[in-house]
mmCIF file of C-alpha atoms and ligand atoms in Angstrom:
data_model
loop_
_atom_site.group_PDB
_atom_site.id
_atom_site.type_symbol
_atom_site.label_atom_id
_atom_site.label_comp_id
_atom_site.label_asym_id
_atom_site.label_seq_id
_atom_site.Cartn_x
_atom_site.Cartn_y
_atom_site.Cartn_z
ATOM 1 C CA UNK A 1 2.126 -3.312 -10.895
ATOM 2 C CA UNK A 2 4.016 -4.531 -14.038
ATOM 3 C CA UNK A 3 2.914 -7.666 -16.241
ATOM 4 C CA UNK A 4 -0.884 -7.093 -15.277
ATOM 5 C CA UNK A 5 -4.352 -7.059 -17.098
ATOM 6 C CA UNK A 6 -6.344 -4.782 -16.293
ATOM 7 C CA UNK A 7 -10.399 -6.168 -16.108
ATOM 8 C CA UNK A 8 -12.569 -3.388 -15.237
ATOM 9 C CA UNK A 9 -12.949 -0.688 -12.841
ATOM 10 C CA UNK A 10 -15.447 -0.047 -9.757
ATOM 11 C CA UNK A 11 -15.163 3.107 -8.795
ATOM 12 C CA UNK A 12 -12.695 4.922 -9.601
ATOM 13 C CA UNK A 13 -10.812 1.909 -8.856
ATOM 14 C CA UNK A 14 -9.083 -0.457 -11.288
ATOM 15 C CA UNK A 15 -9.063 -4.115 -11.207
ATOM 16 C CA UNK A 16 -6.466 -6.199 -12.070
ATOM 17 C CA UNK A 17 -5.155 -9.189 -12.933
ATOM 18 C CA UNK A 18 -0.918 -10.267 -12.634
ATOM 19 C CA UNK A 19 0.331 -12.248 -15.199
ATOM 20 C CA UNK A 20 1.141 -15.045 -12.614
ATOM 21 C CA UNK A 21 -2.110 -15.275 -11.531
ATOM 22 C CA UNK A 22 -3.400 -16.462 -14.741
ATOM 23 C CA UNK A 23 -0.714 -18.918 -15.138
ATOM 24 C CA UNK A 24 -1.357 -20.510 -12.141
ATOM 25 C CA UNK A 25 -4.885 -21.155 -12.821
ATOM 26 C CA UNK A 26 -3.185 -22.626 -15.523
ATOM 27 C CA UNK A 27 -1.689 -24.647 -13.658
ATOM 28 C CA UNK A 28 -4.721 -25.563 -11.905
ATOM 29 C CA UNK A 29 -6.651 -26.894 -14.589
ATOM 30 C CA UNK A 30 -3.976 -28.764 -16.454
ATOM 31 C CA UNK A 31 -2.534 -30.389 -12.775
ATOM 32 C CA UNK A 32 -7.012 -31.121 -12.066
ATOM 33 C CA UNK A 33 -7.361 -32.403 -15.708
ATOM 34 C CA UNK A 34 -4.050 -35.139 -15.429
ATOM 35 C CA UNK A 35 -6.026 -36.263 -12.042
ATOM 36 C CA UNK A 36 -9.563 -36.428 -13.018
ATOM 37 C CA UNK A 37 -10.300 -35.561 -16.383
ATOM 38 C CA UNK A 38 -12.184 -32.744 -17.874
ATOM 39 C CA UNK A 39 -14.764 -32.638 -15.771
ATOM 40 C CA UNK A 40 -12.146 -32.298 -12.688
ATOM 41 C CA UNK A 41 -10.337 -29.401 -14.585
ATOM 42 C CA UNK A 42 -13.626 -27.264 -14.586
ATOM 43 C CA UNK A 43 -14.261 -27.832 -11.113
ATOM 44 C CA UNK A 44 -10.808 -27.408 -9.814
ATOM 45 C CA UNK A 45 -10.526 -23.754 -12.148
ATOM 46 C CA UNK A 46 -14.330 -22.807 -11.217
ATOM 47 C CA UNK A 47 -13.467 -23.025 -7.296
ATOM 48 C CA UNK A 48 -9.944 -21.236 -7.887
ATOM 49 C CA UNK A 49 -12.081 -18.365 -9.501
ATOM 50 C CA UNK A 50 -14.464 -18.222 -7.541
ATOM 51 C CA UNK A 51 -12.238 -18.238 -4.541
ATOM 52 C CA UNK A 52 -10.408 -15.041 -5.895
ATOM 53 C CA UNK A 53 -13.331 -13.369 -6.966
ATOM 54 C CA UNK A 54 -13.754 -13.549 -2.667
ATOM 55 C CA UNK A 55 -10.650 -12.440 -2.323
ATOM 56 C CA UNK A 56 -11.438 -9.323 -4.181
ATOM 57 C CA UNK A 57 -14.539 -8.640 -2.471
ATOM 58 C CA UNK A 58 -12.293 -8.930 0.601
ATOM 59 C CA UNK A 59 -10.191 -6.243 -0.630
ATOM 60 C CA UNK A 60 -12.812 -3.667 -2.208
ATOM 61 C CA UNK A 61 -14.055 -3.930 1.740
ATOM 62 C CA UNK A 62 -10.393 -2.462 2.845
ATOM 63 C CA UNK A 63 -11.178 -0.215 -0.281
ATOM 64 C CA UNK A 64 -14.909 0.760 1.058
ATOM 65 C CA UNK A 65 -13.660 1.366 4.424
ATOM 66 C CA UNK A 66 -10.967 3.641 3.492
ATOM 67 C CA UNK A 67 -12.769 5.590 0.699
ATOM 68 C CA UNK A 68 -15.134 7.032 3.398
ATOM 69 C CA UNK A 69 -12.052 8.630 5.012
ATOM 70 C CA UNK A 70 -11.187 9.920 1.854
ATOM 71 C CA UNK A 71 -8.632 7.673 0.959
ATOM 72 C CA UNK A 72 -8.414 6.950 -2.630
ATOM 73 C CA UNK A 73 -7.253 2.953 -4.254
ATOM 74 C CA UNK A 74 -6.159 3.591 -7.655
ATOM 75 C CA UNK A 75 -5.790 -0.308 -8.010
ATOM 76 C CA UNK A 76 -6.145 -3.858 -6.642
ATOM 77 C CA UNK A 77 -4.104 -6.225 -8.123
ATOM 78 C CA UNK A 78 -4.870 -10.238 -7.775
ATOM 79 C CA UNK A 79 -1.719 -12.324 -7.675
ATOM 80 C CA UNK A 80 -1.261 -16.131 -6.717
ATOM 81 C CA UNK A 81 -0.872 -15.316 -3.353
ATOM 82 C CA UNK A 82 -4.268 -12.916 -3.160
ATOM 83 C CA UNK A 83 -4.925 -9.749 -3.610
ATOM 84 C CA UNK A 84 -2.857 -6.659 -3.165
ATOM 85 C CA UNK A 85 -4.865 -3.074 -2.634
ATOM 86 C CA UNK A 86 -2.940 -0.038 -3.386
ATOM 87 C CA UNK A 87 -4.401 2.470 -0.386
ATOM 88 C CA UNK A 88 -2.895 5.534 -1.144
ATOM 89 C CA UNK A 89 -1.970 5.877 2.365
ATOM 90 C CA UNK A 90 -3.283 4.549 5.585
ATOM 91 C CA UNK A 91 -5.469 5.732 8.278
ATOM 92 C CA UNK A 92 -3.715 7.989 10.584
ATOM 93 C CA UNK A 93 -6.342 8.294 13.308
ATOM 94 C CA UNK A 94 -6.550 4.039 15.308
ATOM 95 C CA UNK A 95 -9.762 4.014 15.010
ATOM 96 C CA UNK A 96 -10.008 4.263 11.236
ATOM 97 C CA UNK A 97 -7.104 1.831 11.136
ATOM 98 C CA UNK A 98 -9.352 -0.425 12.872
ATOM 99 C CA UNK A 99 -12.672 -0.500 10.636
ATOM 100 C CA UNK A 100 -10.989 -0.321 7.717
ATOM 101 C CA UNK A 101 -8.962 -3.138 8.080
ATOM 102 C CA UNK A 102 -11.413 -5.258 10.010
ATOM 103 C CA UNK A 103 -14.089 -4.585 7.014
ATOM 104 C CA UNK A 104 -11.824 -7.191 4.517
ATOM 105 C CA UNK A 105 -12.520 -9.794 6.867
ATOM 106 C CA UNK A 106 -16.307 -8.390 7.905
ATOM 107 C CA UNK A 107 -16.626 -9.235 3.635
ATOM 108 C CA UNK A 108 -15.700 -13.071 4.025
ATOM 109 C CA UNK A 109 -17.197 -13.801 6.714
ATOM 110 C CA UNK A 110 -20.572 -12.765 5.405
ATOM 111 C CA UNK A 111 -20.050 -14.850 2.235
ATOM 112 C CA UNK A 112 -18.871 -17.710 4.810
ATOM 113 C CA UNK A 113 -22.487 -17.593 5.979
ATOM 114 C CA UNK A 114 -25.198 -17.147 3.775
ATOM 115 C CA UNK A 115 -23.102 -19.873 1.581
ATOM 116 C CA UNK A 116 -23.906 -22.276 4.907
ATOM 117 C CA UNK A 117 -27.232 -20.985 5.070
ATOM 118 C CA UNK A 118 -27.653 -21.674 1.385
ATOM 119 C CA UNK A 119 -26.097 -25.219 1.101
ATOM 120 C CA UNK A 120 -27.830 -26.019 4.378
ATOM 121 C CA UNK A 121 -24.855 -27.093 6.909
ATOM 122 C CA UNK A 122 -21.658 -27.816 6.958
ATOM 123 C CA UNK A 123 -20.377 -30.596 9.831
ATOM 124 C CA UNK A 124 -17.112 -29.378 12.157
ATOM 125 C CA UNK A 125 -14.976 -32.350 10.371
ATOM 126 C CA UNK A 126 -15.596 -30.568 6.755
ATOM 127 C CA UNK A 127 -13.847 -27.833 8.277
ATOM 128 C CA UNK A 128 -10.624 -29.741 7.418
ATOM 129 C CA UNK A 129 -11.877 -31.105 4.210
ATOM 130 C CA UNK A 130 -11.429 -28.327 1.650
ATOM 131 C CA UNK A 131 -9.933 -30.657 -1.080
ATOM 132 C CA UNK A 132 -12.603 -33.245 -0.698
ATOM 133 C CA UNK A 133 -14.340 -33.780 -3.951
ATOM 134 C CA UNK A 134 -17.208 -35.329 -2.898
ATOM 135 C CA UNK A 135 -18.241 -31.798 -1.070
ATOM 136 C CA UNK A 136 -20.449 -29.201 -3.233
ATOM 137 C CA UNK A 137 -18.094 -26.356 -4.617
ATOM 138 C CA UNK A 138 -20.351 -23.770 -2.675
ATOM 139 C CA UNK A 139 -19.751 -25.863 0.742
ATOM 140 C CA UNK A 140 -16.000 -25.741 -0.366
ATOM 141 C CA UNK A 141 -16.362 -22.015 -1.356
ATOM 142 C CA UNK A 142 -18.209 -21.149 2.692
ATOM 143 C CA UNK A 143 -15.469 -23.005 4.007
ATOM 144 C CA UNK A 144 -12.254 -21.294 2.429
ATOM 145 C CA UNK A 145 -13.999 -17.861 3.460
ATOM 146 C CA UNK A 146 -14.338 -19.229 7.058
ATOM 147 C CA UNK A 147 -10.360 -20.169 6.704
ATOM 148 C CA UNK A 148 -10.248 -16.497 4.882
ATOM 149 C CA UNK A 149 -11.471 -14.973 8.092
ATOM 150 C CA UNK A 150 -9.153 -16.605 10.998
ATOM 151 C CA UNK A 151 -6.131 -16.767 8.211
ATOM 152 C CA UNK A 152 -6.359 -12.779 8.200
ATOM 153 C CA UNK A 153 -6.785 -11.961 11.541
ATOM 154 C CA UNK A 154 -4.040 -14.018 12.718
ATOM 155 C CA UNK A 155 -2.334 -10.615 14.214
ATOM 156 C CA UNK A 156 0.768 -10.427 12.068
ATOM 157 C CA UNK A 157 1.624 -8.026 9.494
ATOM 158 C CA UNK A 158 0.677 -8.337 6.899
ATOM 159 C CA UNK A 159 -2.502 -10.168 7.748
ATOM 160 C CA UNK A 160 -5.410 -7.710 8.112
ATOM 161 C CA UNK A 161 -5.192 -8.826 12.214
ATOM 162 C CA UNK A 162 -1.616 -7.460 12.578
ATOM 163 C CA UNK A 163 -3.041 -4.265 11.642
ATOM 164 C CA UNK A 164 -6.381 -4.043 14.153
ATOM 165 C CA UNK A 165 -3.582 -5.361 16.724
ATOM 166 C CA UNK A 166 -1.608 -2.140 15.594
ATOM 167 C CA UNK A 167 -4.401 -0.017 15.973
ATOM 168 C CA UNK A 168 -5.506 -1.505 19.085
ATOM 169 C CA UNK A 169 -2.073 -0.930 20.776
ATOM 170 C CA UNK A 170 -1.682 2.646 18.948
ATOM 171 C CA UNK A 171 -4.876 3.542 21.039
ATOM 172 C CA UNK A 172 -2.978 2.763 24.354
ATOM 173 C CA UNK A 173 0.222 4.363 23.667
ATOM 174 C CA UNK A 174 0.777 5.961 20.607
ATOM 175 C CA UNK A 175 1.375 4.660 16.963
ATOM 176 C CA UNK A 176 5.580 4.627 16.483
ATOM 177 C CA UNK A 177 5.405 2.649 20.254
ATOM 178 C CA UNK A 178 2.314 0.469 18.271
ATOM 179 C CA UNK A 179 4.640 -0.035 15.467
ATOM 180 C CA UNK A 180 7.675 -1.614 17.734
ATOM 181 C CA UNK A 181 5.203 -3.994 19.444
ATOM 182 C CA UNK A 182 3.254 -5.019 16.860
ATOM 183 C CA UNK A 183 6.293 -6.089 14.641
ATOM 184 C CA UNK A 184 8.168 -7.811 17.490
ATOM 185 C CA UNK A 185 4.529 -9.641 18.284
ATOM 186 C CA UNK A 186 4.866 -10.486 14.759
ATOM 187 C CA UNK A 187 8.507 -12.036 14.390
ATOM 188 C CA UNK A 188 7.639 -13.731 17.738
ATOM 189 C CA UNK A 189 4.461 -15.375 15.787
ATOM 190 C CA UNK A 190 6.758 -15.915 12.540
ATOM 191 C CA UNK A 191 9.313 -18.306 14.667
ATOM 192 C CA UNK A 192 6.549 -19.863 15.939
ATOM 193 C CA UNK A 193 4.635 -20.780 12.743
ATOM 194 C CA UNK A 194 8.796 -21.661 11.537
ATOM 195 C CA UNK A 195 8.999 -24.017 14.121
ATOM 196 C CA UNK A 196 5.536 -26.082 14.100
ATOM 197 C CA UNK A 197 6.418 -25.845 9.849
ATOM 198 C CA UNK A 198 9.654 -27.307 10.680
ATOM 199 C CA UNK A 199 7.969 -30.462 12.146
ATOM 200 C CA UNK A 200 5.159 -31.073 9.640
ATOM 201 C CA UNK A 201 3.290 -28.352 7.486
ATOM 202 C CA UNK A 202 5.725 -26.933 4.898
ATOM 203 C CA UNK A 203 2.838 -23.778 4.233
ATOM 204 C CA UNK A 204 3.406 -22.632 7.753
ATOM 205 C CA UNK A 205 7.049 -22.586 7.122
ATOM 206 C CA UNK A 206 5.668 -20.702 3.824
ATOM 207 C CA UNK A 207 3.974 -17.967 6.219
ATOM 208 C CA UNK A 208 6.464 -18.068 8.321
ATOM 209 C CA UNK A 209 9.322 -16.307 5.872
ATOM 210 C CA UNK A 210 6.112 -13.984 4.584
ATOM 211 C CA UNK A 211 5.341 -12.520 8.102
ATOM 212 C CA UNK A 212 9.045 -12.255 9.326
ATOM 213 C CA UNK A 213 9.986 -10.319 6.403
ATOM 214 C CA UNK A 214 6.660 -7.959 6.729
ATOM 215 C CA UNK A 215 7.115 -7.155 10.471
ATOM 216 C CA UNK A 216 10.693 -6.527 9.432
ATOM 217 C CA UNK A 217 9.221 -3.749 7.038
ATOM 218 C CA UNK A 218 7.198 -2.502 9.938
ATOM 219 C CA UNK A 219 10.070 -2.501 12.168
ATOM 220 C CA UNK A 220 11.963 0.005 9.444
ATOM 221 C CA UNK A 221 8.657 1.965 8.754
ATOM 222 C CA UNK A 222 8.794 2.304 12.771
ATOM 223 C CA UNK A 223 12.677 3.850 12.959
ATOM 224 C CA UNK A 224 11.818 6.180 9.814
ATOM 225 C CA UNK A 225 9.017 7.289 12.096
ATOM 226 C CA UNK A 226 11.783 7.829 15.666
ATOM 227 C CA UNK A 227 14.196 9.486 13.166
ATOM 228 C CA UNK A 228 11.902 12.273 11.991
ATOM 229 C CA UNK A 229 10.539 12.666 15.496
ATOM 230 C CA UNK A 230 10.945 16.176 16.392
ATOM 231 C CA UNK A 231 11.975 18.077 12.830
ATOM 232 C CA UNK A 232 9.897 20.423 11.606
ATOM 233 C CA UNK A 233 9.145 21.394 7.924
ATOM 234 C CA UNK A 234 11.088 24.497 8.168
ATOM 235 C CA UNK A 235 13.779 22.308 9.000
ATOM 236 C CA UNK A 236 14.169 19.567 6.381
ATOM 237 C CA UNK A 237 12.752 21.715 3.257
ATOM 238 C CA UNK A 238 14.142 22.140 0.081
ATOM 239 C CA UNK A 239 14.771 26.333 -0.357
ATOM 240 C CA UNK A 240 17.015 26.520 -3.350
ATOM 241 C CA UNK A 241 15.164 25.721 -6.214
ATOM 242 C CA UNK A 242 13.644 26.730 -9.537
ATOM 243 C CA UNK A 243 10.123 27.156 -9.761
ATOM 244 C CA UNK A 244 8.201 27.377 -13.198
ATOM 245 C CA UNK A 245 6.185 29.899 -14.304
ATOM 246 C CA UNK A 246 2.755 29.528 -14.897
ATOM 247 C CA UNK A 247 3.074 31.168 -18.164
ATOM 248 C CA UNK A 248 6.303 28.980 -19.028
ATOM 249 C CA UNK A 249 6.484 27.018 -21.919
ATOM 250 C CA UNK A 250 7.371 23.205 -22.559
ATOM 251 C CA UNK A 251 10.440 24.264 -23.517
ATOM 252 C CA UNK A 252 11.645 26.071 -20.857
ATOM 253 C CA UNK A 253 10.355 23.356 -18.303
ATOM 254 C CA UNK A 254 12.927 21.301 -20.047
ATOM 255 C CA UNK A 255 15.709 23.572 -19.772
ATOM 256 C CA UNK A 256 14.962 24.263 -15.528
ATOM 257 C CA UNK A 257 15.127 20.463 -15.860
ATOM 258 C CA UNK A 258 18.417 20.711 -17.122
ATOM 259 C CA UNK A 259 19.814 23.477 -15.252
ATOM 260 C CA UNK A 260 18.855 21.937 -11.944
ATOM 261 C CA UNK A 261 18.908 18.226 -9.908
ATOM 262 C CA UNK A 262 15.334 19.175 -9.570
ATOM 263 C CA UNK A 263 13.003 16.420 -9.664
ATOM 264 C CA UNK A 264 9.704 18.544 -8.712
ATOM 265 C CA UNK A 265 9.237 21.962 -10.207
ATOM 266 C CA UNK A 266 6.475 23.609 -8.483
ATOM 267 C CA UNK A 267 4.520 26.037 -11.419
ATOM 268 C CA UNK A 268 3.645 29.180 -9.481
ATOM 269 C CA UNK A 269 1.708 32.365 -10.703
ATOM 270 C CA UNK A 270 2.665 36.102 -11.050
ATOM 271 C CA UNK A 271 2.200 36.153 -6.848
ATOM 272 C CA UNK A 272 4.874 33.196 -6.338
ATOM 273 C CA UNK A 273 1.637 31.139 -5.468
ATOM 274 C CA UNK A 274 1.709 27.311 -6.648
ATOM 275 C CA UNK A 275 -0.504 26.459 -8.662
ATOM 276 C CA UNK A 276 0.342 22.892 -9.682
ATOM 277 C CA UNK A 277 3.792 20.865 -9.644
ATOM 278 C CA UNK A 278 5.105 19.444 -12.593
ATOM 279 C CA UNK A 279 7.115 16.212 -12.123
ATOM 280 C CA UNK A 280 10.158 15.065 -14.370
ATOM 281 C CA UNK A 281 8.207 12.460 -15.226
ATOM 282 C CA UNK A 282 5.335 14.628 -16.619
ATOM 283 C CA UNK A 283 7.389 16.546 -18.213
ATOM 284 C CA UNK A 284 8.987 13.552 -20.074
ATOM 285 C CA UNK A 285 5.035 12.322 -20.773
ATOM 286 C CA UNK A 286 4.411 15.710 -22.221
ATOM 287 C CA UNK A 287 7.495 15.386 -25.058
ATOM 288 C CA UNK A 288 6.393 12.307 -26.314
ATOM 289 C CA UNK A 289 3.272 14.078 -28.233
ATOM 290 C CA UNK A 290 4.110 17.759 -27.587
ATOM 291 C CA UNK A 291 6.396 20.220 -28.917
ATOM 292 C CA UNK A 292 8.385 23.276 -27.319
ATOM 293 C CA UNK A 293 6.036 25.892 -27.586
ATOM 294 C CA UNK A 294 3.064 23.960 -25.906
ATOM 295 C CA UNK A 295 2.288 25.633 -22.636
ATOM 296 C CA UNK A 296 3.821 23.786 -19.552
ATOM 297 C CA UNK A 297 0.983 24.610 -17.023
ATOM 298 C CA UNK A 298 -1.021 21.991 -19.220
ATOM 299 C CA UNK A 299 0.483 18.996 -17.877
ATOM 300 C CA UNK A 300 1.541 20.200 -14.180
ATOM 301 C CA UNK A 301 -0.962 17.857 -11.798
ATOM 302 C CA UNK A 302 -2.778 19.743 -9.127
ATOM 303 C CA UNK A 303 -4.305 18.606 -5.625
ATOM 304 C CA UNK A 304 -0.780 19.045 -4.096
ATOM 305 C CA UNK A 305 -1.059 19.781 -0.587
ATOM 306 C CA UNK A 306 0.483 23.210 1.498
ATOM 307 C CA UNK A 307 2.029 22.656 4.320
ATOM 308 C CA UNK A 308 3.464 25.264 6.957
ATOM 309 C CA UNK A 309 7.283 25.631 7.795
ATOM 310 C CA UNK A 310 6.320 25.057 12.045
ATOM 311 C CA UNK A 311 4.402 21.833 11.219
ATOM 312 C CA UNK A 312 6.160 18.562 12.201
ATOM 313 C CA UNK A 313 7.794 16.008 9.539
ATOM 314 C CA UNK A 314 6.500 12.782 11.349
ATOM 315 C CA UNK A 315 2.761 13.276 9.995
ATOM 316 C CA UNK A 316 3.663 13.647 6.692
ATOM 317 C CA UNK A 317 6.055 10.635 6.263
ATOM 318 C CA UNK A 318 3.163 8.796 4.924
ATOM 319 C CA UNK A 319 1.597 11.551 2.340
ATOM 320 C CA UNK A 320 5.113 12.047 0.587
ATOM 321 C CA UNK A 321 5.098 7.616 0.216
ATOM 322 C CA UNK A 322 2.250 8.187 -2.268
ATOM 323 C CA UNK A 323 3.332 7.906 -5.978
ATOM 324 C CA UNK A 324 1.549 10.918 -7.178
ATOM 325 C CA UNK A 325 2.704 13.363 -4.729
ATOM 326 C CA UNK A 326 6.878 13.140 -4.362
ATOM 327 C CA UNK A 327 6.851 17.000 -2.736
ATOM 328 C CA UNK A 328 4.375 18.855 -1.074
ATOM 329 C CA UNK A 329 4.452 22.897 -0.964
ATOM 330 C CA UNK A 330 5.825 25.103 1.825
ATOM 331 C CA UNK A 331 3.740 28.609 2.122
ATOM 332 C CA UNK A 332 3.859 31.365 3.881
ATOM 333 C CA UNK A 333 1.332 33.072 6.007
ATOM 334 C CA UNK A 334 0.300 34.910 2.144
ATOM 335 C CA UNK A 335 0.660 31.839 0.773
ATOM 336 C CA UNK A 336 3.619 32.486 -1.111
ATOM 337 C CA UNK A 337 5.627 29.079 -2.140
ATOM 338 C CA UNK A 338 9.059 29.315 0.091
ATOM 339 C CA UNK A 339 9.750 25.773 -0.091
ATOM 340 C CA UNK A 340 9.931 22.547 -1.190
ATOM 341 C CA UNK A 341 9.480 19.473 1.448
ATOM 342 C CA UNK A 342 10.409 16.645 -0.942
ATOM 343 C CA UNK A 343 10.691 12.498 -0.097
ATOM 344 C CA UNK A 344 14.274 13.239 -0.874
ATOM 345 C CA UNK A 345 14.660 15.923 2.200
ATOM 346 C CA UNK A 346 13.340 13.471 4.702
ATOM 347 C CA UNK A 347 15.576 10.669 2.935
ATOM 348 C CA UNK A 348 18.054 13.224 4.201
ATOM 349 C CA UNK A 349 16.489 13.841 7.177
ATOM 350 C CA UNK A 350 17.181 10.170 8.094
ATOM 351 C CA UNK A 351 20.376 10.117 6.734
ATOM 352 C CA UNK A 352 21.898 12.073 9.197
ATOM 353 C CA UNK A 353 19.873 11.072 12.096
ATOM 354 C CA UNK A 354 21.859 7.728 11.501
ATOM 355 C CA UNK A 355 25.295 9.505 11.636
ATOM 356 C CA UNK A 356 24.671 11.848 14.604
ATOM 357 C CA UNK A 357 21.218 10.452 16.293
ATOM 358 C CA UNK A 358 21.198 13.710 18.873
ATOM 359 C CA UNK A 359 21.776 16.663 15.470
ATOM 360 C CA UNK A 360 19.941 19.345 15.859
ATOM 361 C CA UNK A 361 18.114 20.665 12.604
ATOM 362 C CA UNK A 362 17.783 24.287 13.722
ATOM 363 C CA UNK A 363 18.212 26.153 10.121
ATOM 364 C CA UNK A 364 16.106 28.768 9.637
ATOM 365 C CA UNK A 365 14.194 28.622 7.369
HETATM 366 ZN ZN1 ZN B 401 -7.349 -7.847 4.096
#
């Protein structure tokens, strides 16, 4: 994310910090100081940090969870509103969907109560007293990660619940038929909380807006998902276009870059096997400090996955969403590159499915 600071990293994992984040705790202090003094504005930024630093702990137990089904988080980001983990994909399989997005929650709620066992009790009416000054910051802190807990499992995208209810449904009857339900649940929930914010609390109006607009999201994610239903690889692939050679220099990257709309330049070897793909953007990375002659194959990233022409689109929506892999390789049965399935075929894909929803994409490949 733009106009962030990054703060450290835990593994593998960096932490940051949005520039609007640190303004509002700005905010906090001088708004705490005007009302109480000094001694108000330390308290009032302490529990605000504090708070967040929750909030991240929340998120590195999304980032936990996933990690031990091999998704990567390059980054967490903390922004007024909390904090934003950058999964590099979700869980395909419900039941990973379900611990890893019940384990943000799992985090506060622990916090919640060894901060009650530590400052002893807290009475039922406290519950509703979180801006009460005359309550210890730690009783304030266990019971913001109480309202942490119920807040996220309030099952609405993009609240951690709307996703166990997803997962809970996509066990039942599959995840596209999850999607639907779980994002009309959701706008259902959003003119509710629009209608009790409507007659009183303007933050529920606040959430409101926030969910509608999420389970709209959903909603699209769900008709990508219908519109790819049934095409295979094969199918949508990319077959005219201009690999680079492994042996190719810098210089003649940039001219395939110019000779083509290419975007994604797979680098394959003697065999016409990839062996890495070099992006327009790292090709553009690798001008700014090298010249013509430098070997290409040093700056091509590798990891990219092979897919097969029979396998269907659907399951790889999701992969080609990640940042840092816009195409993934089509081999043959010798593993010979024959294709490219790029996020611009299946932008296609869709495209058409919209014009003609019944077209049949039988190309050979
Ligand atoms: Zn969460």
């Amino acid at each position: 994310m733009r106009w962030s600071v990054t703060i450290g990293s835990v593994g593998g994992t960096a932490v940051k910090i949005h520039i609007t984040f640190i303004l509002f705790l700005a905010w906090i202090a001088f708004s705490a100081w005007s009302r109480g003094g000094p001694a108000a504005a330390v308290d009032s930024t302490l529990f605000i940090v504090l708070l967040f630093a929750c909030v991240v702990l929340h998120e590195f137990g999304h980032i936990t969870a996933a990690r031990r089904y091999g998704i990567a988080t390059p980054e967490v980001t903390l922004l007024p509103i909390g904090g934003v983990a950058s999964l590099q994909r979700l869980p395909s399989e419900p039941a990973q969907e379900l611990v890893v997005a019940l384990a943000g929650p799992a985090v506060n709620l622990i916090i919640g109560l060894v901060l009650i066992a530590v400052v002893g009790s807290i009475r039922p009416d406290e519950l509703t007293q979180i801006d009460n000054p005359h309550l210890s910051l730690l009783g304030r802190l266990a019971i913001a990660n109480i309202f942490l807990v119920v807040f996220n499992l309030i099952p609405a995208f993009p609240m951690d619940g709307g996703r166990v209810l997803h997962a809970l449904l996509a066990m039942r009857v599959g995840a596209t038929r999850a999607t639907e339900i779980a994002a009309r649940i959701g706008q259902a929930l959003a003119f509710g909380f629009g209608f009790l914010g409507l007659f009183g609390n303007p933050l529920l109006l606040f959430i409101a807006i926030f969910v509608y607009i999420a389970a709209a999201g959903e909603a699209q994610m769900s008709a990508a998902h219908e519109a790819l239903k049934g095409v295979t690889v094969g199918e949508a692939m990319e077959t005219r276009f201009t690999p680079v050679s492994i042996d190719a220099s810098l210089g003649q990257a940039v001219d395939a870059l110019l000779a083509t709309a290419q975007h994604e330049f797979p680098v394959v070897d003697a065999f016409g096997k990839p062996a890495g793909l070099l992006t327009r953007d790292d090709i553009l990375s690798a001008l700014r400090e090298h010249g013509r002659d430098e070997p290409a194959a040093g700056f091509m990233r590798s990891g990219v996955e092979s897919v097969r022409a029979g396998t269907p689109v659907e399951g790889l929506f999701e992969r080609l969403q990640d940042p840092k892999a816009s195409a993934l390789y089509v081999t043959d049965a010798g593993g010979k590159i024959i294709g490219l399935l790029t996020r611009h075929a299946l932008g296609e894909v869709m495209m058409i499915r919209a014009a003609q929803p019944d077209w049949r994409f039988d190309r050979r490949a």
